[in-house]
Structures are given as C-alpha cells and as structure tokens.
C-alpha cells in the first residue's frame, strides 16, 4: 500500500482525468450520440417493419377467411340455385306431362267421339243406301212381278189367300 | 513470532479462491438447473466474484 | 476516412523510427556490456535482475521505450517555481542530471527529484529518497499512450458514426464495434440502471468500456505500455465513476445511506457510517481491481518469461514459451473481462444512484 501511494503519479492522474473527460465529451458529440441514434432508429424501423408485416399477415389471413366465407356462401347459393332449378324443372316436367296426358286424353276422347259420329253417319248413310237399294230392288222385283196381268193376279191371289177374313 | 507477510498473502489467496470457486460452482449448478436464466446468473456471479476479488486485492495491497 | 487514418499512423510510425535511430546508437554499447555479463551471473543475481526489469516495465517512464535500446524522448513538464519544460533526452535515460533555469533534476526509479548541482540523492532508512519531488506533469510514456488512444478512439468511433449517414447498417469497424455498443446498452446499462435513466449514462459507460478494453489490449503488445496497470490511471477512472454516481444520485439514494428506511432507529445510526464507508470503498475497489488484475497478469507473464533466462538453457525455453502463450491468451480474456466488470459495476453503482423508491 505504501509503495502504491508513494508511486502514485500526480501528473499521470491529472493527464488521465483531463484526457478522459475531454474524450467523453468529444465522443458524446461525435460518436455515441450519432451511433446510438442510428442504432435506435434502425431498431425502431425494424420493429415497425415487423409489426406492419404481422399486421399485413393478419389482414391477409382475415382476407383469406373472408374469401373462404364468400366462396362458401357463393357455393351454397349456387347449390341452392341448382336445387331450385332442378325442382323447378321437375315441377315443370311433371306439369307438362300431366298437361300432355290430359290433352292427349282429350284428343283421344274427341277423336273417339268423332269416330263414333262418323261411324254413326256412315251407318245411317249405309242404312239409307240399303233402304234405297232395297226399294230399287223391290221396285225392280215388283216391276218384274207385276209386268203381266197374270202375275198381278197371282199376287193378288196370293195376298188374298193370306188374308183370312174373319 | 512474527508471521511473514507472504503467509498472510497465501491465506488471502486461499480464501478468495475458495469464495470465487464456490460462487462459480453454485452458478454452474444454477445454470444447469435453469439454462434459460444463464445470462442473469452470469451477471450476478461476476458481480459477486468481483466483490470478493476486490476485498482480496485490497487485503493483498494493504499487507 | 479509414485510409486517411492509416496514413496518419504510418506517418507517426516513421516519426518514431527516425527518433529511435538516434537513440539506438548511444545505447548499443551499454546493452552489449550487460549481455556479456549475463552468463556469468549467479541464479540469485539473475532473479534480482529480472525482478528489476519487471518492476521497471510496470512503472511509467519519461522516455518512450519500444524495445531494449530503441526509444525516443518525451517532454518533461515540471511545476517548480514556475513551469520547467524540457525534453527527457536531457536525462540520458536517468544517467545524467537535467538542468532547467538553474534547477537540477535527476530521475530515480522513474521519478524526478530535485537535486543540487552534483546530483546527490539522500536516502532515508527505507531507501526512499528524501529529496524534494517537484509537481511532475510530464507527458510520460503512459500519458503519451493515453493521448494516442484518445485520438485513436475519437477517429475510429467518429468513422463508425459517420458510416450511418449513408445507410442504417454499420460499415467497416462498425460491424465489429456496433454489437459491443448494443451489448453494453442491452446487457449492462438497461438491466442495471433501468430503462428510464440509462440514456444519461451511456456516453460514460461506452467510453470507459472501450477505453479500458483497448488499453488493456495495448498492454498485451510487446511495447511495454501497460497503462491500466498504473494506479493513477485506474484511480482517475474510478473517481469519474464516483463523482458521476454522487452528482446524479436522487433523494432515495441518500436516504438509503444516511437514514435507511424500514430498519429500527438504533440500527439506522449504526448503519449510516457503514453505508457511508461503502460509498468510498466502492470506487476504491474498482481502482484496485483493475490495477491489480492488470499488474498481476503482467507480473505473471513476465516472471514466466524471466524463468527462461534464470534457467539460461534451451530446454527451458520451449515449455515456458508455450506456457506464456497460453497465459497470454488468458490475459486477452482478462483484458475484456476487466473492462466488462469495471463497466458493469459502474452501471450497478449508477443504478443504485437513480433507483426509484418502491
């Protein structure tokens, strides 16, 4: 300890203190200030960049879920529309079928009716023709039968014969 | 009988050595138990060791 | 900028070499006579010789000695009835008297004493000179190195700061130094001082860390310029910490020293002087720790190197050289560790000074 104190150099102490204090102030002005500010600024900008990246990521994720929801909704809507269309189609088809069958039945019925009518008309016509023909035939036969007096007489005789007088 | 200074110096060094050794050993144990707190333990270890060392040096130079 | 710095250094080196060529010549004969005698010395004498060399190596000097016999003079500034300024070459490495304005001075163990015209130094019983020591403000070897280091740090860190003007990323030396700056901020300042107050102390912490670290590393070079193993230097550093702590301390700090809260009244009276003593012991411990660590490192390294010369054989040279190399690597670690611990404890003291009441 005594040697330490006796060897203590006042000059060295003075110069060291003076130079060191000057150095602190010089470095504060020219080095530490700018360096620390630059480092701080950079760290802040990095932090900000990270934060905004995180925000963007969240937004993107949100957008993605939004998109998904939209997609799902659209898909559901499409499905519903398809379904509706299908039922509508079925309905229309069924209705058309029903309509068609009714119409067909109607047509068939009217056809049948008209056929019946035609048939009746034809039958009536035939009947008339048959009557005319029969009359013609009968006329011819009568003409033939009644061509001579004897035949007329024979007929009269025949008819008279049938007539039974009560 | 006067004990030579060098014997005292030896005792100081032994004492400081044991002290710093114990601190170091305990710090190792602590780090092994909690590796995630290694930084804090190291700092505390260095400070404690530095304090013992300071006393040791003070005693050496006072002698 | 960097190129400019290198040019300056080369220029400085050239100046140094031109000085030394003159100095070397006058020393050669002296060195030769010493070398011849070495083989004839006994082991005890060799040990004493090496001890002398080590002691001399640890002391400050008025000449800048780069290696044995290669040195250049530095200005001597004395306050003795007015300023006395002359170059240290007047002492001829302590062999002759220096005369300035009718006063005579002599160097004894790297200290300047005032003597009469014959240069007699009277000794007391403990072999301490009783001559008058004038106030010595010389630019000694260590002061010169401190000045160079201050310039070096100023230009290096100014360059680092300048690089940020062209972009947010560090360039050149900044790539290496910026992580250290951030380390001191994040691992030393903020945990110990707190987020609220740490900015005030950053300038001091950064300066003191790099200053001590660089000087410690410089001490590892073979030029023998261990500045931090000088008691006056570490005292100046620790006193800076001490004064900054006291002047920036808040009410809470003082109340913890003089009127410890949460302790019985009688204990407070007992604790106050102990705490007050602690205030002064803390910077003293800082001083001693740095000084003793660096000194011890140098003494051990030089002693082991000295063993080669004590044994004076080639067989000893190999193992001791390897041991010195290994210890040198350890010393490199210690150089950084001591700078770290000094800064760390400084931050801790600052932290206690600005701690809020809770």
Coordinates of C-alpha atoms in Angstrom, one line a residue:
Chain A
X1 CA 0.0 0.0 0.0
X2 CA 2.8 2.5 0.9
X3 CA 4.6 1.7 -2.3
X4 CA 1.3 2.3 -4.2
X5 CA 0.9 5.7 -2.6
X6 CA 4.5 6.6 -2.9
X7 CA 4.5 5.6 -6.6
X8 CA 1.2 7.5 -7.2
X9 CA 2.0 9.8 -10.1
X10 CA 0.0 13.0 -9.8
X11 CA 0.9 14.0 -13.3
X12 CA -0.4 10.8 -14.8
X13 CA -3.5 11.1 -12.8
X14 CA -4.0 14.7 -13.9
X15 CA -3.5 13.9 -17.6
X16 CA -5.6 10.7 -17.5
X17 CA -8.5 12.6 -15.9
X18 CA -8.2 15.5 -18.2
X19 CA -7.9 13.5 -21.4
X20 CA -10.5 11.0 -20.4
X21 CA -13.1 13.7 -19.6
X22 CA -12.4 15.5 -22.8
X23 CA -12.7 12.2 -24.6
X24 CA -16.1 11.5 -23.1
X25 CA -17.4 14.8 -24.3
X26 CA -15.9 14.5 -27.7
X27 CA -17.2 11.0 -28.2
X28 CA -20.6 12.0 -26.9
X29 CA -20.8 14.7 -29.5
X30 CA -19.2 12.9 -32.5
X31 CA -19.7 9.2 -31.9
X32 CA -22.0 7.9 -29.2
X33 CA -24.8 10.3 -30.0
X34 CA -25.0 9.5 -33.7
X35 CA -24.3 5.8 -33.2
X36 CA -26.9 5.3 -30.6
X37 CA -29.5 7.3 -32.5
X38 CA -28.7 5.4 -35.7
X39 CA -29.0 2.1 -33.8
X40 CA -32.2 3.1 -32.1
X41 CA -33.7 4.4 -35.3
X42 CA -32.8 1.2 -37.1
X43 CA -34.2 -0.9 -34.3
X44 CA -37.4 1.1 -34.3
X45 CA -37.7 0.8 -38.1
X46 CA -37.1 -2.9 -37.9
X47 CA -39.7 -3.2 -35.1
X48 CA -42.1 -1.2 -37.2
X49 CA -41.5 -3.2 -40.2
X50 CA -42.1 -6.4 -38.3
X51 CA -45.2 -5.0 -36.8
X52 CA -46.6 -4.0 -40.2
X53 CA -45.6 -7.3 -41.6
X54 CA -47.5 -9.0 -38.8
X55 CA -50.4 -6.7 -39.5
X56 CA -50.3 -7.5 -43.2
X57 CA -50.2 -11.2 -42.4
X58 CA -53.2 -10.9 -40.1
X59 CA -55.0 -8.9 -42.7
X60 CA -54.2 -11.4 -45.3
X61 CA -55.4 -14.2 -43.1
X62 CA -58.6 -12.2 -42.4
X63 CA -59.0 -11.7 -46.1
X64 CA -58.4 -15.4 -46.7
X65 CA -61.1 -16.3 -44.2
X66 CA -63.3 -13.7 -45.8
X67 CA -62.7 -15.1 -49.2
X68 CA -63.4 -18.6 -47.9
X69 CA -66.6 -17.4 -46.4
X70 CA -67.6 -15.7 -49.6
X71 CA -66.7 -18.7 -51.6
X72 CA -68.7 -20.9 -49.3
X73 CA -71.6 -18.6 -49.4
X74 CA -71.4 -18.5 -53.2
X75 CA -71.1 -22.2 -53.4
X76 CA -74.1 -22.6 -51.1
X77 CA -76.0 -20.1 -53.2
X78 CA -75.1 -21.9 -56.3
X79 CA -76.2 -25.2 -54.8
X80 CA -79.4 -23.7 -53.7
X81 CA -80.0 -22.3 -57.1
X82 CA -79.2 -25.5 -58.7
X83 CA -81.5 -27.3 -56.4
X84 CA -84.2 -24.8 -57.1
X85 CA -83.7 -25.1 -60.8
X86 CA -83.9 -28.9 -60.5
X87 CA -87.1 -28.8 -58.5
X88 CA -88.5 -26.2 -60.9
X89 CA -87.5 -28.4 -63.8
X90 CA -89.1 -31.4 -62.2
X91 CA -92.2 -29.4 -61.5
X92 CA -92.4 -28.1 -65.0
X93 CA -91.8 -31.5 -66.4
X94 CA -94.4 -33.1 -64.2
X95 CA -96.9 -30.4 -65.1
X96 CA -96.1 -30.7 -68.7
X97 CA -96.5 -34.4 -68.5
X98 CA -99.8 -34.1 -66.7
X99 CA -100.9 -31.4 -69.2
X100 CA -99.9 -33.5 -72.1
X101 CA -101.6 -36.6 -70.8
X102 CA -104.8 -34.6 -70.2
X103 CA -104.6 -33.0 -73.6
X104 CA -103.9 -36.4 -75.1
X105 CA -106.8 -37.9 -73.3
X106 CA -108.9 -35.0 -74.5
X107 CA -107.8 -35.5 -78.1
X108 CA -108.3 -39.2 -77.9
X109 CA -111.7 -38.7 -76.4
X110 CA -112.7 -36.2 -79.1
X111 CA -111.2 -38.5 -81.8
X112 CA -113.2 -41.3 -80.4
X113 CA -116.3 -39.2 -80.4
X114 CA -115.8 -38.0 -83.9
X115 CA -115.1 -41.6 -84.9
X116 CA -118.3 -42.6 -83.3
X117 CA -120.1 -39.8 -85.1
X118 CA -118.5 -40.7 -88.4
X119 CA -119.4 -44.3 -87.7
X120 CA -123.0 -43.4 -87.0
X121 CA -123.1 -41.2 -90.0
X122 CA -121.7 -43.9 -92.1
X123 CA -124.1 -46.4 -90.7
X124 CA -127.0 -44.0 -91.3
X125 CA -125.7 -43.5 -94.8
X126 CA -125.4 -47.2 -95.3
X127 CA -128.8 -47.7 -93.9
X128 CA -130.3 -45.1 -96.3
X129 CA -128.4 -46.6 -99.2
X130 CA -129.5 -50.1 -98.2
X131 CA -133.1 -48.8 -98.0
X132 CA -132.8 -47.1 -101.4
X133 CA -131.2 -50.2 -102.8
X134 CA -133.9 -52.4 -101.3
X135 CA -136.5 -50.2 -102.6
X136 CA -134.9 -50.2 -106.1
X137 CA -134.6 -54.0 -105.8
X138 CA -138.1 -54.2 -104.6
X139 CA -139.2 -51.9 -107.4
X140 CA -137.3 -54.0 -109.9
X141 CA -138.8 -57.2 -108.5
X142 CA -142.2 -55.6 -108.3
X143 CA -141.8 -54.3 -111.8
X144 CA -140.8 -57.7 -112.8
X145 CA -143.6 -59.4 -110.8
X146 CA -146.2 -57.1 -111.9
X147 CA -145.2 -57.0 -115.5
X148 CA -148.0 -59.2 -116.6
X149 CA -151.6 -59.4 -115.7
X150 CA -151.4 -63.0 -114.7
X151 CA -148.6 -62.2 -112.3
X152 CA -150.6 -59.4 -110.8
X153 CA -153.5 -61.7 -110.5
X154 CA -151.3 -64.4 -108.9
X155 CA -150.0 -61.9 -106.5
X156 CA -153.4 -60.6 -105.7
X157 CA -154.5 -64.2 -105.3
X158 CA -151.5 -64.9 -103.1
X159 CA -152.2 -61.9 -100.9
X160 CA -155.8 -62.5 -100.9
X161 CA -155.1 -66.1 -99.9
X162 CA -153.2 -64.9 -97.0
X163 CA -155.8 -62.7 -95.9
X164 CA -158.1 -64.6 -93.8
X165 CA -161.4 -62.9 -93.4
X166 CA -162.8 -63.2 -90.1
Chain B
X1 CA 6.8 -14.9 16.5
X2 CA 6.0 -12.7 13.5
X3 CA 4.2 -14.3 10.7
X4 CA 5.7 -13.4 7.4
X5 CA 3.6 -11.3 5.1
X6 CA 3.8 -13.9 2.4
X7 CA 1.9 -16.4 4.6
X8 CA -0.9 -13.8 5.0
X9 CA -0.9 -13.3 1.3
X10 CA -1.3 -17.0 0.8
X11 CA -4.2 -17.2 3.2
X12 CA -5.9 -14.3 1.4
X13 CA -5.5 -16.0 -1.9
X14 CA -6.8 -19.3 -0.5
X15 CA -9.8 -17.5 1.0
X16 CA -10.6 -15.6 -2.1
X17 CA -10.1 -18.7 -4.2
X18 CA -12.5 -20.7 -2.1
X19 CA -15.0 -17.9 -2.3
X20 CA -14.8 -17.4 -6.0
X21 CA -14.8 -21.2 -6.6
X22 CA -18.0 -21.6 -4.5
X23 CA -19.6 -18.8 -6.4
X24 CA -18.6 -20.3 -9.8
X25 CA -19.7 -23.8 -8.7
X26 CA -23.1 -22.5 -7.5
X27 CA -23.6 -20.5 -10.7
X28 CA -22.8 -23.7 -12.7
X29 CA -25.4 -25.6 -10.7
X30 CA -27.9 -22.8 -11.2
X31 CA -27.3 -22.6 -14.9
X32 CA -27.6 -26.4 -15.2
X33 CA -31.0 -26.2 -13.4
X34 CA -32.2 -23.2 -15.3
X35 CA -30.3 -22.7 -18.5
X36 CA -32.7 -20.0 -19.7
X37 CA -31.6 -17.8 -16.8
X38 CA -27.9 -18.2 -17.7
X39 CA -27.4 -14.5 -18.5
X40 CA -28.8 -13.2 -15.3
X41 CA -26.9 -15.8 -13.2
X42 CA -23.7 -15.0 -15.0
X43 CA -24.1 -11.3 -14.3
X44 CA -24.8 -12.0 -10.6
X45 CA -21.9 -14.4 -10.5
X46 CA -19.4 -11.9 -12.0
X47 CA -20.5 -9.2 -9.6
X48 CA -20.2 -11.4 -6.5
X49 CA -16.8 -12.7 -7.7
X50 CA -15.7 -9.2 -8.4
X51 CA -16.6 -8.1 -4.9
X52 CA -14.6 -10.9 -3.3
X53 CA -11.8 -10.3 -5.6
X54 CA -11.8 -6.6 -4.7
X55 CA -11.6 -7.5 -1.0
X56 CA -8.8 -9.9 -1.7
X57 CA -6.8 -7.4 -3.6
X58 CA -7.4 -4.7 -1.0
X59 CA -6.1 -7.1 1.6
X60 CA -3.1 -8.1 -0.5
X61 CA -2.1 -4.5 -1.1
X62 CA -2.8 -3.4 2.5
X63 CA -0.5 -6.2 3.7
Chain C
X1 CA -11.6 8.3 -43.9
X2 CA -10.1 5.0 -42.9
X3 CA -7.4 5.3 -45.4
X4 CA -6.6 8.7 -44.0
X5 CA -6.3 7.2 -40.6
X6 CA -3.9 4.5 -41.8
X7 CA -1.8 7.2 -43.4
X8 CA -1.6 9.1 -40.2
X9 CA -0.5 6.0 -38.4
X10 CA 2.2 5.3 -40.9
X11 CA 3.4 8.9 -40.6
X12 CA 3.5 8.6 -36.8
X13 CA 5.5 5.4 -37.1
X14 CA 8.0 7.0 -39.4
X15 CA 8.5 9.8 -36.9
X16 CA 9.0 7.3 -34.1
X17 CA 11.6 5.4 -36.1
X18 CA 13.5 8.5 -37.1
X19 CA 13.7 9.4 -33.4
X20 CA 14.9 6.0 -32.4
X21 CA 17.8 5.6 -34.9
X22 CA 19.5 8.4 -33.0
X23 CA 18.7 6.9 -29.6
X24 CA 19.7 3.4 -30.5
X25 CA 23.3 4.3 -31.3
X26 CA 24.0 5.8 -27.8
X27 CA 22.6 2.7 -26.1
X28 CA 24.3 -0.1 -28.1
X29 CA 27.5 -0.3 -26.1
X30 CA 25.7 -0.3 -22.8
X31 CA 23.5 -3.2 -23.9
X32 CA 26.4 -5.2 -25.1
X33 CA 28.3 -5.0 -21.8
X34 CA 25.2 -6.2 -20.0
X35 CA 24.6 -9.2 -22.2
X36 CA 28.2 -10.3 -21.8
X37 CA 27.8 -10.4 -18.1
X38 CA 24.5 -12.4 -18.1
X39 CA 26.1 -15.8 -18.4
X40 CA 28.4 -15.2 -15.5
X41 CA 25.7 -14.1 -13.1
X42 CA 24.5 -16.5 -10.4
X43 CA 20.9 -17.6 -10.3
X44 CA 20.1 -15.2 -7.4
X45 CA 21.6 -12.3 -9.3
X46 CA 19.6 -13.2 -12.4
X47 CA 16.4 -13.3 -10.4
X48 CA 17.1 -9.9 -9.0
X49 CA 17.9 -8.6 -12.4
X50 CA 14.6 -9.9 -13.8
X51 CA 12.7 -8.5 -10.9
X52 CA 14.3 -5.2 -11.7
X53 CA 13.2 -5.5 -15.3
X54 CA 9.7 -6.4 -14.4
X55 CA 9.4 -3.6 -11.9
X56 CA 10.7 -1.2 -14.4
X57 CA 8.3 -2.5 -17.0
X58 CA 5.3 -1.8 -14.8
X59 CA 6.4 1.7 -14.0
X60 CA 5.7 4.8 -16.0
X61 CA 8.7 6.3 -17.8
X62 CA 9.8 9.6 -19.1
X63 CA 11.1 8.0 -22.4
X64 CA 9.0 6.0 -24.8
X65 CA 10.9 2.7 -25.0
X66 CA 9.7 0.5 -27.8
X67 CA 12.2 -2.3 -27.2
X68 CA 15.5 -2.5 -25.4
X69 CA 17.6 0.4 -26.6
X70 CA 15.0 1.7 -29.0
X71 CA 13.4 4.8 -27.5
X72 CA 12.5 8.4 -28.1
X73 CA 12.3 11.3 -25.7
X74 CA 9.1 12.9 -24.4
X75 CA 8.6 16.4 -23.0
X76 CA 9.1 16.8 -19.3
X77 CA 6.8 19.4 -17.6
X78 CA 7.6 20.3 -14.0
X79 CA 6.0 22.9 -11.7
X80 CA 8.8 24.1 -9.6
X81 CA 8.7 27.9 -9.0
X82 CA 7.2 28.2 -12.5
X83 CA 6.9 25.8 -15.4
X84 CA 10.1 23.9 -16.3
X85 CA 9.7 22.3 -19.7
X86 CA 12.5 20.3 -21.4
X87 CA 12.8 17.1 -23.3
X88 CA 13.5 13.9 -21.4
X89 CA 16.6 13.3 -23.6
X90 CA 18.3 15.6 -21.2
X91 CA 18.3 12.8 -18.6
X92 CA 20.0 10.4 -21.0
X93 CA 17.8 7.6 -19.6
X94 CA 18.4 8.6 -16.0
X95 CA 22.2 8.7 -16.2
X96 CA 22.7 12.4 -16.2
X97 CA 21.3 15.5 -14.5
X98 CA 18.9 17.7 -16.3
X99 CA 19.3 21.4 -15.8
X100 CA 16.5 23.9 -16.4
X101 CA 16.5 27.5 -15.4
X102 CA 19.2 26.9 -12.8
X103 CA 17.4 24.0 -11.2
X104 CA 18.9 20.5 -11.3
X105 CA 16.7 17.3 -11.6
X106 CA 17.5 13.6 -11.5
X107 CA 15.5 10.5 -12.3
X108 CA 15.4 7.8 -9.6
X109 CA 13.1 4.8 -10.2
X110 CA 11.2 6.7 -12.9
X111 CA 10.5 9.7 -10.5
X112 CA 12.0 13.1 -10.9
X113 CA 13.7 14.6 -7.8
X114 CA 15.2 18.0 -7.4
X115 CA 18.9 17.8 -6.6
X116 CA 21.9 20.1 -6.2
X117 CA 24.4 20.7 -9.0
X118 CA 26.2 17.4 -8.1
X119 CA 23.0 15.3 -8.3
X120 CA 23.2 13.9 -4.8
X121 CA 20.2 11.9 -3.7
X122 CA 19.9 11.4 0.0
X123 CA 18.2 8.2 1.2
X124 CA 16.3 7.5 4.4
X125 CA 16.4 4.2 6.3
X126 CA 13.9 2.6 3.9
X127 CA 15.9 3.5 0.8
X128 CA 13.4 6.2 -0.1
X129 CA 14.9 9.4 -1.4
X130 CA 14.2 12.4 0.8
X131 CA 14.8 14.9 -2.0
X132 CA 12.1 17.3 -3.0
X133 CA 9.7 16.0 -5.6
X134 CA 8.5 18.8 -7.9
X135 CA 5.0 18.5 -9.3
X136 CA 5.5 16.3 -12.3
X137 CA 3.1 17.0 -15.1
X138 CA 5.3 15.5 -17.8
X139 CA 4.0 13.8 -20.9
X140 CA 5.3 10.5 -19.8
X141 CA 5.1 7.2 -21.7
X142 CA 1.7 6.4 -20.3
X143 CA 0.3 9.9 -20.9
X144 CA 1.6 9.8 -24.4
X145 CA -0.2 6.4 -24.9
X146 CA -3.4 7.7 -23.4
X147 CA -3.3 10.7 -25.8
X148 CA -2.7 8.3 -28.7
X149 CA -5.6 6.1 -27.5
X150 CA -7.9 9.1 -27.1
X151 CA -7.1 10.1 -30.7
X152 CA -7.5 6.6 -31.9
X153 CA -10.8 6.1 -30.2
X154 CA -12.0 9.5 -31.4
X155 CA -11.3 8.8 -35.1
X156 CA -12.4 5.2 -35.0
X157 CA -15.8 5.9 -33.4
X158 CA -16.3 9.1 -35.4
X159 CA -15.7 7.0 -38.5
X160 CA -18.2 4.4 -37.2
X161 CA -20.8 7.2 -36.5
X162 CA -20.2 8.7 -40.0
X163 CA -20.9 5.4 -41.7
X164 CA -24.5 5.6 -40.5
X165 CA -25.1 8.7 -42.6
X166 CA -25.1 6.7 -45.8
X167 CA -27.4 3.9 -44.5
X168 CA -28.8 2.2 -41.5
X169 CA -26.3 -0.6 -41.4
X170 CA -22.8 -0.3 -39.9
X171 CA -19.7 -0.3 -42.1
X172 CA -16.1 -1.2 -41.6
X173 CA -15.1 -1.1 -38.0
X174 CA -18.7 -0.5 -37.0
X175 CA -19.6 -4.0 -38.0
X176 CA -17.4 -5.3 -35.2
X177 CA -17.9 -2.4 -32.7
X178 CA -21.7 -1.9 -33.0
X179 CA -22.6 -5.3 -31.5
X180 CA -20.4 -4.3 -28.5
X181 CA -22.2 -0.9 -28.2
X182 CA -25.5 -2.7 -28.3
X183 CA -24.2 -5.3 -25.8
X184 CA -23.3 -2.5 -23.3
X185 CA -26.7 -0.9 -23.8
X186 CA -28.8 -4.1 -23.6
X187 CA -26.7 -6.2 -21.2
X188 CA -25.0 -3.7 -18.9
X189 CA -26.9 -0.4 -18.9
X190 CA -30.5 -1.3 -19.2
X191 CA -30.6 -4.2 -16.7
X192 CA -28.6 -2.3 -14.1
X193 CA -29.8 1.2 -14.5
X194 CA -33.3 0.8 -15.8
X195 CA -35.0 1.8 -19.0
X196 CA -35.9 5.2 -17.6
X197 CA -32.4 6.6 -16.8
X198 CA -29.9 4.6 -18.7
X199 CA -29.6 7.0 -21.6
X200 CA -27.9 9.6 -19.4
X201 CA -25.1 7.2 -18.6
X202 CA -24.5 5.6 -21.9
X203 CA -21.8 8.0 -23.0
X204 CA -19.7 7.4 -19.9
X205 CA -20.2 3.6 -19.9
X206 CA -19.3 3.2 -23.6
X207 CA -16.3 5.5 -23.3
X208 CA -15.0 3.8 -20.2
X209 CA -15.5 0.3 -21.6
X210 CA -13.7 0.8 -24.8
X211 CA -11.0 2.9 -23.2
X212 CA -10.2 0.3 -20.6
X213 CA -10.5 -2.6 -23.1
X214 CA -8.3 -1.0 -25.8
X215 CA -5.7 0.0 -23.2
X216 CA -5.7 -3.5 -21.7
X217 CA -5.2 -5.0 -25.1
X218 CA -2.5 -2.4 -25.8
X219 CA -0.8 -3.6 -22.7
X220 CA -0.6 -7.1 -24.2
X221 CA 1.6 -5.8 -27.1
X222 CA 5.3 -6.2 -26.6
X223 CA 6.0 -2.5 -26.3
X224 CA 5.5 -2.5 -22.6
X225 CA 2.9 0.2 -22.5
X226 CA 0.6 -1.1 -19.8
X227 CA -1.4 1.9 -19.0
X228 CA -4.2 0.3 -17.0
X229 CA -1.7 -1.4 -14.6
X230 CA -1.0 2.1 -13.3
X231 CA -2.6 3.0 -10.1
X232 CA -3.0 6.7 -11.0
X233 CA -4.9 5.8 -14.2
X234 CA -7.3 3.4 -12.6
X235 CA -7.9 5.9 -9.7
X236 CA -8.8 8.6 -12.2
X237 CA -11.3 6.2 -13.9
X238 CA -12.8 5.1 -10.6
X239 CA -13.1 8.7 -9.4
X240 CA -15.0 9.6 -12.5
X241 CA -17.5 6.8 -11.7
X242 CA -17.6 8.0 -8.1
X243 CA -18.3 11.6 -8.9
X244 CA -20.9 10.8 -11.5
X245 CA -22.6 8.5 -9.1
X246 CA -22.8 11.1 -6.3
X247 CA -23.8 14.0 -8.5
X248 CA -26.6 12.2 -10.3
X249 CA -27.9 10.5 -7.2
X250 CA -31.5 11.1 -6.2
X251 CA -33.1 11.5 -2.7
X252 CA -33.7 7.8 -2.4
X253 CA -30.0 7.0 -2.7
X254 CA -29.0 9.4 0.0
X255 CA -31.8 8.2 2.3
X256 CA -30.6 4.7 1.9
X257 CA -27.2 5.8 3.1
X258 CA -28.0 8.1 6.0
X259 CA -31.4 7.0 7.1
X260 CA -32.1 3.5 5.9
X261 CA -35.8 3.1 5.6
X262 CA -37.5 0.0 7.1
X263 CA -34.9 -0.5 9.8
X264 CA -35.1 0.2 13.5
X265 CA -33.9 3.7 14.5
X266 CA -30.9 2.4 16.5
X267 CA -29.8 0.3 13.6
X268 CA -30.1 3.3 11.3
X269 CA -27.5 5.2 13.4
X270 CA -25.2 2.2 13.2
X271 CA -25.7 1.6 9.5
X272 CA -25.1 5.2 8.4
X273 CA -21.3 5.2 8.9
X274 CA -21.0 1.7 7.4
X275 CA -23.0 2.8 4.3
X276 CA -21.0 6.0 4.1
X277 CA -17.8 4.0 4.2
X278 CA -19.2 1.8 1.5
X279 CA -19.7 4.8 -0.8
X280 CA -15.9 5.3 -0.7
X281 CA -14.9 1.7 -0.7
X282 CA -16.8 1.0 -3.9
X283 CA -14.6 3.2 -6.2
X284 CA -11.5 2.1 -4.2
X285 CA -12.4 -1.5 -5.0
X286 CA -12.9 -0.5 -8.7
X287 CA -9.4 1.1 -8.8
X288 CA -7.7 -1.8 -7.0
X289 CA -9.4 -4.5 -9.0
X290 CA -8.4 -3.1 -12.4
X291 CA -4.9 -2.1 -11.3
X292 CA -4.2 -5.4 -9.5
X293 CA -5.6 -7.6 -12.3
X294 CA -3.6 -6.0 -15.0
X295 CA -0.5 -5.8 -12.9
X296 CA -0.8 -9.4 -11.8
X297 CA -1.2 -10.5 -15.4
X298 CA 1.9 -8.7 -16.4
X299 CA 3.9 -9.9 -13.5
X300 CA 3.0 -13.5 -14.1
X301 CA 3.7 -13.3 -17.8
X302 CA 7.0 -11.6 -17.4
X303 CA 8.0 -13.9 -14.5
X304 CA 7.4 -17.0 -16.6
X305 CA 9.3 -15.4 -19.5
X306 CA 12.0 -14.5 -17.0
X307 CA 12.3 -18.1 -15.8
X308 CA 13.7 -18.9 -19.3
X309 CA 16.6 -16.5 -18.6
X310 CA 17.0 -17.7 -15.0
X311 CA 17.4 -21.3 -16.2
X312 CA 19.5 -19.9 -19.1
X313 CA 19.0 -23.1 -21.1
X314 CA 17.3 -24.0 -24.4
X315 CA 15.4 -26.8 -22.7
X316 CA 13.5 -24.4 -20.5
X317 CA 12.7 -22.1 -23.4
X318 CA 10.2 -24.4 -25.1
X319 CA 7.8 -25.2 -22.3
X320 CA 7.9 -21.7 -20.8
X321 CA 7.3 -20.1 -24.1
X322 CA 4.2 -22.4 -24.6
X323 CA 3.1 -21.5 -21.0
X324 CA 3.5 -17.8 -21.8
X325 CA 1.5 -18.2 -24.9
X326 CA -1.4 -19.9 -23.1
X327 CA -1.3 -17.4 -20.3
X328 CA -1.3 -14.6 -22.9
X329 CA -4.5 -16.0 -24.3
X330 CA -5.9 -16.0 -20.8
X331 CA -4.8 -12.4 -20.4
X332 CA -6.6 -11.4 -23.6
X333 CA -9.8 -12.8 -22.0
X334 CA -8.9 -11.0 -18.7
X335 CA -8.4 -7.7 -20.7
X336 CA -12.0 -7.9 -21.9
X337 CA -13.4 -9.3 -18.7
X338 CA -11.9 -6.5 -16.6
X339 CA -13.2 -3.8 -18.9
X340 CA -16.6 -5.6 -18.7
X341 CA -16.6 -5.8 -14.9
X342 CA -15.5 -2.2 -14.5
X343 CA -18.3 -1.1 -16.8
X344 CA -20.8 -3.5 -15.2
X345 CA -20.0 -2.3 -11.6
X346 CA -20.1 1.3 -12.7
X347 CA -23.5 0.7 -14.2
X348 CA -24.6 -1.0 -11.0
X349 CA -23.5 2.0 -8.9
X350 CA -25.3 4.3 -11.3
X351 CA -28.3 2.1 -11.0
X352 CA -28.3 2.4 -7.2
X353 CA -28.0 6.2 -7.5
X354 CA -31.1 6.6 -9.6
X355 CA -33.2 3.7 -8.2
X356 CA -36.8 4.9 -7.5
X357 CA -38.4 4.5 -4.2
X358 CA -40.7 1.4 -4.1

